[in-house]
Short mmCIF file of C-alpha atoms and ligand atoms in Angstrom, two decimals:
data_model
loop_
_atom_site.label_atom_id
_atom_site.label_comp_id
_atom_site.label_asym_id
_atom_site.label_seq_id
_atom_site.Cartn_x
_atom_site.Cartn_y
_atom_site.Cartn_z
CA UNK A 1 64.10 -77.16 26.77
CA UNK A 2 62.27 -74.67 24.42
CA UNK A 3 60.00 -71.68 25.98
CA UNK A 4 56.80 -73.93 25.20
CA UNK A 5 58.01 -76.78 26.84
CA UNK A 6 58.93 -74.95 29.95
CA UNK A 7 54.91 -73.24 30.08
CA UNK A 8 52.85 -76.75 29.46
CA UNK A 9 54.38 -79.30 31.15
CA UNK A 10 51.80 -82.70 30.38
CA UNK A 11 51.82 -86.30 32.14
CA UNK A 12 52.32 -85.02 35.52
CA UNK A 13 50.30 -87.90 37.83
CA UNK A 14 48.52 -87.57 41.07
CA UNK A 15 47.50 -91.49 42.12
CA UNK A 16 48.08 -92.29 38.56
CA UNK A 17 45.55 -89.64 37.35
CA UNK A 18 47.52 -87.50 34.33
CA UNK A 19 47.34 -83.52 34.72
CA UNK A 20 48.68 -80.66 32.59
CA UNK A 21 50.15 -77.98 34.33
CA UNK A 22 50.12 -74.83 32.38
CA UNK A 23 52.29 -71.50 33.58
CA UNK A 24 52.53 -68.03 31.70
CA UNK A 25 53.64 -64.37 33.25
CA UNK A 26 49.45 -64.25 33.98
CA UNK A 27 49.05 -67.44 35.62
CA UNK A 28 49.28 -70.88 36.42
CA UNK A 29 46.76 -73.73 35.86
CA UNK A 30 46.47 -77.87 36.32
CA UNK A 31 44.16 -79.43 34.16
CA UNK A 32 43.44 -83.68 34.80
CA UNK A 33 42.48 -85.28 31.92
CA UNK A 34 39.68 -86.96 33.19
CA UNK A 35 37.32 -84.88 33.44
CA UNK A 36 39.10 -82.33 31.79
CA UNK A 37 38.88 -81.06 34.91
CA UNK A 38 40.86 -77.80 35.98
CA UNK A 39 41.42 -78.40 39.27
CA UNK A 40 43.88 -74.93 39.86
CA UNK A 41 43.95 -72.05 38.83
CA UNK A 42 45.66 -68.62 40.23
CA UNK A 43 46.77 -65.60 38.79
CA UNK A 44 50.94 -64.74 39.68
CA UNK A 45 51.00 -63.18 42.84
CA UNK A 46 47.02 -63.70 43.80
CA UNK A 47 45.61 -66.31 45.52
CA UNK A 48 43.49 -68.97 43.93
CA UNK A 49 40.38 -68.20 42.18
CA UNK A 50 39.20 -71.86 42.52
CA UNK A 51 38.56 -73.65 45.41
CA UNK A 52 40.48 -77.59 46.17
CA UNK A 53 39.40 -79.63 48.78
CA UNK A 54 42.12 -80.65 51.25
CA UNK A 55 40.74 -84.25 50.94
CA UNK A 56 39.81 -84.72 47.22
CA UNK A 57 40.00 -87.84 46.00
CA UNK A 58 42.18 -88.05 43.08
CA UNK A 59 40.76 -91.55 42.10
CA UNK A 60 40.29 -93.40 38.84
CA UNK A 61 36.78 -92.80 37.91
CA UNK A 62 36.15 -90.60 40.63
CA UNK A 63 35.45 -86.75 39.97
CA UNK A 64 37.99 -84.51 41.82
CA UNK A 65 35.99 -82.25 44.30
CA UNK A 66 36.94 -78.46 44.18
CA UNK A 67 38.21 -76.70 40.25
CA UNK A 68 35.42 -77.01 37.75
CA UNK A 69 34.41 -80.62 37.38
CA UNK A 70 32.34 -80.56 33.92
CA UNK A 71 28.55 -82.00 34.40
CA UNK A 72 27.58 -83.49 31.42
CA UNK A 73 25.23 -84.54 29.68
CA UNK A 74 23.00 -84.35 32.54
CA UNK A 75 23.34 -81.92 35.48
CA UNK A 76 22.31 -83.13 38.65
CA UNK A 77 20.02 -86.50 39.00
CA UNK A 78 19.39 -88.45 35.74
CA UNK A 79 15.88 -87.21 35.00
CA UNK A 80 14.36 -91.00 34.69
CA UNK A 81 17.38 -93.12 36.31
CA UNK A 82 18.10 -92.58 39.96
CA UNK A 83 21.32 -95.45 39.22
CA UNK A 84 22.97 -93.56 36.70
CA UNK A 85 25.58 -91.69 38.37
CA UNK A 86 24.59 -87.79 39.40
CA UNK A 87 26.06 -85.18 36.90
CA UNK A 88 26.71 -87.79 34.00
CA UNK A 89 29.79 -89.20 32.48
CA UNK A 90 32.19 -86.89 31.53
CA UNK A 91 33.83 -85.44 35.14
CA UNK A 92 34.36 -88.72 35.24
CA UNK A 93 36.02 -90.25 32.13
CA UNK A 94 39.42 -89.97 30.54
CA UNK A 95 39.41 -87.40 27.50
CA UNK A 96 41.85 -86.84 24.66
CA UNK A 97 44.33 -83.98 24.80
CA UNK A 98 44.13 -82.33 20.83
CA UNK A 99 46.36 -79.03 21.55
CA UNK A 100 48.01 -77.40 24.09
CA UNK A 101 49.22 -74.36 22.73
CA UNK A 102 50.74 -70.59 23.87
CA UNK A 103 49.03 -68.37 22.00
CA UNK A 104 51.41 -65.52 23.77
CA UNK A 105 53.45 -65.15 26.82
CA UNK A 106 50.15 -64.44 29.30
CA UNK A 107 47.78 -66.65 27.44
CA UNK A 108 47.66 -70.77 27.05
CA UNK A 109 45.12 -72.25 25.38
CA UNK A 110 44.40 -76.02 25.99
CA UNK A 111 41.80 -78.48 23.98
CA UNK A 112 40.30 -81.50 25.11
CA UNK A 113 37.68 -83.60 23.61
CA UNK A 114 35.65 -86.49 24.96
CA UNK A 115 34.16 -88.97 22.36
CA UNK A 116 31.73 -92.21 22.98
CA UNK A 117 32.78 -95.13 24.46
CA UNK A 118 31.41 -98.62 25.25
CA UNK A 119 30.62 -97.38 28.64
CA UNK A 120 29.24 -94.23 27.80
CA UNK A 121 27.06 -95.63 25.21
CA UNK A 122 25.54 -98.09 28.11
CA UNK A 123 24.75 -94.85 30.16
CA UNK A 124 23.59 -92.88 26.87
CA UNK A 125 23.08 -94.22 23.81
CA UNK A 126 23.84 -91.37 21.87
CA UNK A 127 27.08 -90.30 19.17
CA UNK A 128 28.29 -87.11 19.87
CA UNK A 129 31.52 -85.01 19.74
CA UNK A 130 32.24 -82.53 23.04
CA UNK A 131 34.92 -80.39 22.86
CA UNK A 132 36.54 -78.49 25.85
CA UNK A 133 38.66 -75.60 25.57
CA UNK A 134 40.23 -74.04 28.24
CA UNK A 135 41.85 -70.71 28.19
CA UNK A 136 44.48 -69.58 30.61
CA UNK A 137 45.52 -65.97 31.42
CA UNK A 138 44.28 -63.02 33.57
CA UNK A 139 41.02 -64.72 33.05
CA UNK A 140 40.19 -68.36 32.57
CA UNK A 141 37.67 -69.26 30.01
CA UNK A 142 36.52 -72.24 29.35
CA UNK A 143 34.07 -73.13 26.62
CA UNK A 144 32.11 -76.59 26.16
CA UNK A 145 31.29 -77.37 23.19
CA UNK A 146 28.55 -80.40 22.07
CA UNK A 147 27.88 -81.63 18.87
CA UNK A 148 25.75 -84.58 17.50
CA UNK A 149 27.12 -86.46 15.50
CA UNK A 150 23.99 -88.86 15.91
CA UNK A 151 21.55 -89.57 13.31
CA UNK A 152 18.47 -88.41 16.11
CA UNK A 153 18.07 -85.34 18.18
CA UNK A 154 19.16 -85.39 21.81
CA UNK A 155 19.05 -83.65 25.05
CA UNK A 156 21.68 -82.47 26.99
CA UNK A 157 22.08 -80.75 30.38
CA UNK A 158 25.08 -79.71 31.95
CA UNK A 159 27.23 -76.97 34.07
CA UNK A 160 30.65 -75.82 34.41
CA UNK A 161 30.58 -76.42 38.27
CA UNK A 162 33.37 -73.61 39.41
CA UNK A 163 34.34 -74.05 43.31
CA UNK A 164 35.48 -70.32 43.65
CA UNK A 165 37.59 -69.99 46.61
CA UNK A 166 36.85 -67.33 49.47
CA UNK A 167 38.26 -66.60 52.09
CA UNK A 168 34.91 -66.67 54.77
CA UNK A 169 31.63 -67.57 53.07
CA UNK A 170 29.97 -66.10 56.17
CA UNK A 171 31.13 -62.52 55.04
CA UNK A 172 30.37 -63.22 50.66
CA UNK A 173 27.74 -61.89 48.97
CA UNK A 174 26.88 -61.86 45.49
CA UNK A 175 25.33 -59.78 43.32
CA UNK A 176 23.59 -59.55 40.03
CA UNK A 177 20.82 -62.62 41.21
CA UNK A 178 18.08 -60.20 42.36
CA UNK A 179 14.19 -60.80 41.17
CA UNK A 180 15.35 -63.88 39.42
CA UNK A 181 13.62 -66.57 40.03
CA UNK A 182 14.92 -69.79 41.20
CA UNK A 183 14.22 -73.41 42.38
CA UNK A 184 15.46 -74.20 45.73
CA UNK A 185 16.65 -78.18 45.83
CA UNK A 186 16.69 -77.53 49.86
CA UNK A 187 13.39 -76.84 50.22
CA UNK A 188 12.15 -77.83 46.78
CA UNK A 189 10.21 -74.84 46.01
CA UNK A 190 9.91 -72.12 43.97
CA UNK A 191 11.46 -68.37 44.93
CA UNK A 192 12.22 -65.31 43.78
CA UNK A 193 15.90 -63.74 45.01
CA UNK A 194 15.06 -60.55 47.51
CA UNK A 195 18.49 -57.95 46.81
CA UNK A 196 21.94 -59.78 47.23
CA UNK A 197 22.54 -63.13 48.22
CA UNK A 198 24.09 -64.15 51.37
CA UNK A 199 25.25 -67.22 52.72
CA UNK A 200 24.35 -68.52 56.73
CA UNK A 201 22.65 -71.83 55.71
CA UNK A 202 23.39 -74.63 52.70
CA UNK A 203 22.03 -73.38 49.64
CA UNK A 204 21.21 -75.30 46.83
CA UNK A 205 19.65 -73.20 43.66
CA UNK A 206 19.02 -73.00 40.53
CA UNK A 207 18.24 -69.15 39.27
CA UNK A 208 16.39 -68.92 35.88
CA UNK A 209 17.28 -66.04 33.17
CA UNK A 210 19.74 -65.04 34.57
CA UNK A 211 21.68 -61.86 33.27
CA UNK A 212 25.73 -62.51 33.50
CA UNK A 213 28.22 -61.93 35.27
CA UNK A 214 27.08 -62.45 38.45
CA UNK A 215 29.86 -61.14 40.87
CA UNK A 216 31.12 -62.38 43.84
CA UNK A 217 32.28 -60.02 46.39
CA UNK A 218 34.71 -61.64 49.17
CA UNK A 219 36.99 -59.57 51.96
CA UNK A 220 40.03 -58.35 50.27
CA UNK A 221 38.43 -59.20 45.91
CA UNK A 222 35.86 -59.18 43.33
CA UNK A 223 35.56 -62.31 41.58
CA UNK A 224 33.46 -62.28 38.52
CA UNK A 225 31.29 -65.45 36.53
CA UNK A 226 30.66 -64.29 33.00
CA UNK A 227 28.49 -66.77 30.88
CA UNK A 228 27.57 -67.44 27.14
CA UNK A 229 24.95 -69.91 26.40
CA UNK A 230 23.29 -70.11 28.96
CA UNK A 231 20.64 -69.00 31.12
CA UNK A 232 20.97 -70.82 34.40
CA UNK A 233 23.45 -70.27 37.26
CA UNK A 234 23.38 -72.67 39.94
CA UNK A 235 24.61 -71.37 43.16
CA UNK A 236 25.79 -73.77 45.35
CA UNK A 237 27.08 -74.33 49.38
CA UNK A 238 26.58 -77.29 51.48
CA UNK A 239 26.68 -76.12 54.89
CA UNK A 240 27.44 -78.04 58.64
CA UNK A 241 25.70 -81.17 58.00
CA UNK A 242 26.59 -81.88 54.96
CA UNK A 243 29.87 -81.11 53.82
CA UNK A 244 30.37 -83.25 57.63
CA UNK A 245 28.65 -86.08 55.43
CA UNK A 246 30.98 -85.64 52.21
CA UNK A 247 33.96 -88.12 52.57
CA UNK A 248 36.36 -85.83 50.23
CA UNK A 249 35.20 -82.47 52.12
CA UNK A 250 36.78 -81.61 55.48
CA UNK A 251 34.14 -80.56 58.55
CA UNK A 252 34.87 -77.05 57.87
CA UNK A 253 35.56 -76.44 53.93
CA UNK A 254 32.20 -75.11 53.67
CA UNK A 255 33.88 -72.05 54.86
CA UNK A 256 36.22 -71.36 52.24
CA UNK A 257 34.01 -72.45 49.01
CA UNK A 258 31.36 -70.89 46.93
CA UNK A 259 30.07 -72.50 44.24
CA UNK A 260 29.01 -70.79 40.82
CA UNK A 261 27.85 -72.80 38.17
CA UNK A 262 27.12 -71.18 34.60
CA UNK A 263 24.51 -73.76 33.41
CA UNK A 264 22.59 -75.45 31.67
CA UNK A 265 20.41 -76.79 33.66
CA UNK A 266 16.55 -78.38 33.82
CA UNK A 267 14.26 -75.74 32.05
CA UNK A 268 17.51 -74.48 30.27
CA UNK A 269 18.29 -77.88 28.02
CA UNK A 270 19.72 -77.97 25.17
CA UNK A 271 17.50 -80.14 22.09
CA UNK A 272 20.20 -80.78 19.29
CA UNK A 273 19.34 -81.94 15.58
CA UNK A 274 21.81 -84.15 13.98
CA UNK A 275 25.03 -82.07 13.37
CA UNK A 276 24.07 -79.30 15.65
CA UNK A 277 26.14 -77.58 18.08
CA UNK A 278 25.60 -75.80 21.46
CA UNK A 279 28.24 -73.76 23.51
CA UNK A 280 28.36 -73.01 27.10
CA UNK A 281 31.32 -70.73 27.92
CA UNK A 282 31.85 -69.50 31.46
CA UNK A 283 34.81 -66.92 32.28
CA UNK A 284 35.86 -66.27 35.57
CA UNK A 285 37.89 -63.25 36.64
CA UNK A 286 38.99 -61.59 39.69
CA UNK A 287 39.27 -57.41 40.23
CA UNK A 288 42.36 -57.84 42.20
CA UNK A 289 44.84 -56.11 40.00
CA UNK A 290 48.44 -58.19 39.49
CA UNK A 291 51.03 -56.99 41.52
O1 TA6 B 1 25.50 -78.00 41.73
C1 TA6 B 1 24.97 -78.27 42.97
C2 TA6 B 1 24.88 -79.78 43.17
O2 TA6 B 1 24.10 -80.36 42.16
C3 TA6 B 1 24.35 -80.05 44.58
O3 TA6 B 1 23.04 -80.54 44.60
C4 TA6 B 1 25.39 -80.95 45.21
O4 TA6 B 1 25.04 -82.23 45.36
C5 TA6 B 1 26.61 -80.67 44.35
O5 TA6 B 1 26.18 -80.38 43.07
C6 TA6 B 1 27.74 -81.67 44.37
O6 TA6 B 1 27.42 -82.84 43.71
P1 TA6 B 1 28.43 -84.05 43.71
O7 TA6 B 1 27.80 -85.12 42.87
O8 TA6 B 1 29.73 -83.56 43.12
O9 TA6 B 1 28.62 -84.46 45.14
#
């Protein structure tokens, strides 16, 4: 078995659902290929930097909850179709793996790309070419990339929906939200953040122009959310009632689970002309130095 082999190991399956698990001297990673969805990631000798629920389903057509499910091309409710499913098509559709490659012995670089289909064509008629690539190492980076290949402009929103693990979300705060603005979906108004935000009830937001990284400070790390292309963060916890509600949650994983979404997201969409591209890149990091 060469040294490659050894560090991406592909067709792993979970219920039938194909992963890539990725390991170099920085860390180790799974990636599902639907969704191209990393659904682990930790640095050697660190805990987790993303969050898995317990009780995920690893279904056929169904996202995984916890990693970084990718939203696209619409983030949250379908703007004029309550039926279409919530966060689009692509957490929840197979995608093509184009490279898995070690670019050295800390850093893996995986591609993935998602192309139309009969069934995404029924939920949006658009062509279009969107390209994941995921970067393993002391940091993971993951960039996602949309291009029309359509003979009309279109409209996308979307979010790399990170579940970052800590340890008690009673005791987080984050920092580098204050004076934005931002739409609560709990109450459904209109705020501005006052100094750091803490967590003691669901939240549910969408900050506007926002400067990255925002930075997440739990008991014993820093974990950082660094952003390109984008200008919306959502910030994310369900609280008591809800994550209760959530079939692939348990009662109490609202505890352990923060999430940080670089986005773009209503009032940050993306209009593309015919061959145009847009990035969104979001790199996540923790100040806990390797042992
Ligand atoms: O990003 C926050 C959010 O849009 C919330 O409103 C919440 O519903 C969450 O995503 C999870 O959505 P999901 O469709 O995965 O249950």
């Amino acid at each position: 078995m060469t040294q490659q082999e050894k560090m991406i190991k592909h067709k792993q399956s979970i219920n039938d659902l194909r992963y890539i698990e990725i390991s170099n001297m920085s860390a180790r990673a799974k990636i599902a290929l639907q969704g191209a969805h990393v659904f682990h990631y930790e640095r050697v000798d660190e805990k987790p930097l993303l969050w898995l629920s317990k009780k995920s389903f690893f279904e056929k057509g169904k996202a995984i909850r916890g990693g970084i499910p990718v939203c696209w091309p619409w983030f949250g409710k379908h703007p004029t179709n309550s039926e279409l499913p919530q966060h689009g098509f692509a957490r929840s559709s197979v995608w093509e793996l184009l490279e898995a490659e070690e670019i050295d012995g800390h850093t893996t670089k995986v591609l993935l790309q998602l192309q139309p289909s009969a069934e995404s064509l029924q939920l949006w008629p658009h062509k279009f070419e969107l390209l994941l690539a995921i970067i393993v190492g002391r940091t993971l980076t993951l960039a996602l990339t949309t291009r029309n290949c359509d003979t009309q402009p279109f409209e996308i929103t979307a979010a790399l929906h990170s579940y970052l693990a800590v340890e008690n979300i009673e005791k987080v705060y984050v920092e580098g939200l204050a004076d934005k603005s931002f739409f609560d979906k709990v109450t459904g108004e209109n705020r501005t953040q006052q100094g750091k935000l803490t967590v003691c009830q669901e939240v549910d937001r969408v900050y506007r122009k926002v400067d990255y990284p925002l930075t997440l400070h739990d008991q014993a790390r820093t974990l950082h959310v660094d952003a390109q292309g984008s200008s919306t963060a959502v910030v994310w916890n369900p609280w008591i009632e809800k994550c209760v509600a959530m079939a692939d949650m348990k009662d109490d994983s609202y505890k352990t689970m923060l999430c940080i979404e670089a986005a773009n997201a209503p009032g940050d969409a993306c209009m593309l002309t015919p061959r145009e591209e847009h990035t969104l890149t979001s790199v996540i990091s923790s100040d806990q130095e390797i042992l």
